[in-house]
Short mmCIF file of C-alpha atoms in Angstrom, two decimals:
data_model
loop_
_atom_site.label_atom_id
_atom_site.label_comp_id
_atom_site.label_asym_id
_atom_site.label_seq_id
_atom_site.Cartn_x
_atom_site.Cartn_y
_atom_site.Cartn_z
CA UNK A 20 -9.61 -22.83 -33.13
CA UNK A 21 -10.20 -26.50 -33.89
CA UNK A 22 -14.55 -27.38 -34.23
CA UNK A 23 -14.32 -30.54 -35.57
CA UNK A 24 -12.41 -33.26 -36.76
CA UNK A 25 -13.86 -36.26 -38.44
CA UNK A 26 -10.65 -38.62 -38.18
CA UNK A 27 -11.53 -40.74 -34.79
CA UNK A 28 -7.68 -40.86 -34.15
CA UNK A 29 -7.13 -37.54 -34.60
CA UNK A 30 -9.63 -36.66 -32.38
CA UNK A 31 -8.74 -39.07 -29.45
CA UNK A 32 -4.95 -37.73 -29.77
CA UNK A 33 -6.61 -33.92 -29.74
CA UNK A 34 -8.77 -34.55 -26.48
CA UNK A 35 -5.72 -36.74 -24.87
CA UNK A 36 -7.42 -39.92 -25.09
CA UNK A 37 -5.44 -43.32 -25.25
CA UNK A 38 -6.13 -45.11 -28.47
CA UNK A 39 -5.73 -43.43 -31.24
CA UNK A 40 -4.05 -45.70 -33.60
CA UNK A 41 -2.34 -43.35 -35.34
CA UNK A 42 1.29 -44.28 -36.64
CA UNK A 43 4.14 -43.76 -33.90
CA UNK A 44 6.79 -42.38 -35.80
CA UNK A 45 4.25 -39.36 -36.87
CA UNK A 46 1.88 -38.15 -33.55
CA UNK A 47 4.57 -35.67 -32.99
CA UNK A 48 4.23 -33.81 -36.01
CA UNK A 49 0.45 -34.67 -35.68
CA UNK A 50 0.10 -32.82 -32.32
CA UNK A 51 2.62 -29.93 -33.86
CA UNK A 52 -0.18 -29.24 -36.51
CA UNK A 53 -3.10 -29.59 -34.42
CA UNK A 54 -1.20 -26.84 -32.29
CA UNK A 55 -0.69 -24.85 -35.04
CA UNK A 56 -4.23 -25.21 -36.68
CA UNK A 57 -5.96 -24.49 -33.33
CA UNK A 58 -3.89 -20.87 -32.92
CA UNK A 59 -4.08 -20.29 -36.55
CA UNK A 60 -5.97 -16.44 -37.70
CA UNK A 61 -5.16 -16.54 -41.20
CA UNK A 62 -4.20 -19.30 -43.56
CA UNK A 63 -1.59 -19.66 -45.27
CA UNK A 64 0.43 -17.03 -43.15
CA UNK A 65 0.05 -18.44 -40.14
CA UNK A 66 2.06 -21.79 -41.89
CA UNK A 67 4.77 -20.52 -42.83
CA UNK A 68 7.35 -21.07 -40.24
CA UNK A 69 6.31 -24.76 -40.98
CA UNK A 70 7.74 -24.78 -44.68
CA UNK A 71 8.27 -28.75 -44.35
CA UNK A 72 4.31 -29.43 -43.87
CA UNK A 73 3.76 -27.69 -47.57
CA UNK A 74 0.85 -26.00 -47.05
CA UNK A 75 -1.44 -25.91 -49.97
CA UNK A 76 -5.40 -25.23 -50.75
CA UNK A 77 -6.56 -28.58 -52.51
CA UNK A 78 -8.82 -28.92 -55.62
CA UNK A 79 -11.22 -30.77 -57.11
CA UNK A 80 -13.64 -32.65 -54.61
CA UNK A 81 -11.67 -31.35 -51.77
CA UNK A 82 -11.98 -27.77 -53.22
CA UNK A 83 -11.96 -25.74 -50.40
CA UNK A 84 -10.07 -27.97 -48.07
CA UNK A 85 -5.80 -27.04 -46.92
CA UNK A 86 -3.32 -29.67 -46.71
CA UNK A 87 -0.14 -30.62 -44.58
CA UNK A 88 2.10 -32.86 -45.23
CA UNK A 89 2.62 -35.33 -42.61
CA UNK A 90 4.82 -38.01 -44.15
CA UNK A 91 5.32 -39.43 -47.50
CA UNK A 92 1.47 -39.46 -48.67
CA UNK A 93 0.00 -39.47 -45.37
CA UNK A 94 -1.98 -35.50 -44.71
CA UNK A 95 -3.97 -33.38 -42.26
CA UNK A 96 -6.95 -31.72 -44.25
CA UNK A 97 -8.89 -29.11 -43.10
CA UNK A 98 -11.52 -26.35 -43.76
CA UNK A 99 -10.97 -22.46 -42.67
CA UNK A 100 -13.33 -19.98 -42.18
CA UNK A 101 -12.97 -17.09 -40.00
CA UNK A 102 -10.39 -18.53 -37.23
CA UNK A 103 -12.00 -21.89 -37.29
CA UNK A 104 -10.84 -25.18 -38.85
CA UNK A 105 -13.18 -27.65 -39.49
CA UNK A 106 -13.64 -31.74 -41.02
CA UNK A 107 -10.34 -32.40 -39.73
CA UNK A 108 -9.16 -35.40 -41.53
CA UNK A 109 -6.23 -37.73 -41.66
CA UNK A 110 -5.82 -39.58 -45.36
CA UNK A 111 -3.43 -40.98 -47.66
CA UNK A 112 -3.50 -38.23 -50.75
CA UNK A 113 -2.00 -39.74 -53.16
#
């Protein structure tokens, strides 16, 4: 279940809201993660029917943090612990 997200756009797409400024060609796969991240138990099992989003654990100062692939360098980040995702986030990785 999704707790928090700390992307505003991510968050006004999650709750439905108009506004959200996130790029057009990608809310679809957007909202198709945030499905998936909200029913998710266990990561990365629960991912891997999605093999295109590349699930991955990230290092470094994101240690702790899992990563989709959106598009090109664009990702969803979040922290899991114990059915919950957490710090949500929208950035360009790379």
């Amino acid at each position: 279940m999704i707790k928090t997200i700390k992307h505003k756009g991510l968050r006004l797409l999650w709750e439905g809201e108009k506004g959200y400024r996130l790029p057009a060609d990608q809310v679809e796969r957007i909202e198709d993660m945030l499905e998936v991240i909200d029913s998710a138990v266990y990561v990365p099992a629960d991912f891997e029917f999605y093999k295109s989003w590349k699930i991955h654990p990230l290092k470094g100062n994101l240690k702790g943090y899992w990563s989709l692939t959106v598009k090109e360098n664009w990702r969803v980040i979040f922290c899991f612990d114990r059915e919950h995702a957490y710090n949500l986030d929208y950035i360009d990785y790379h």
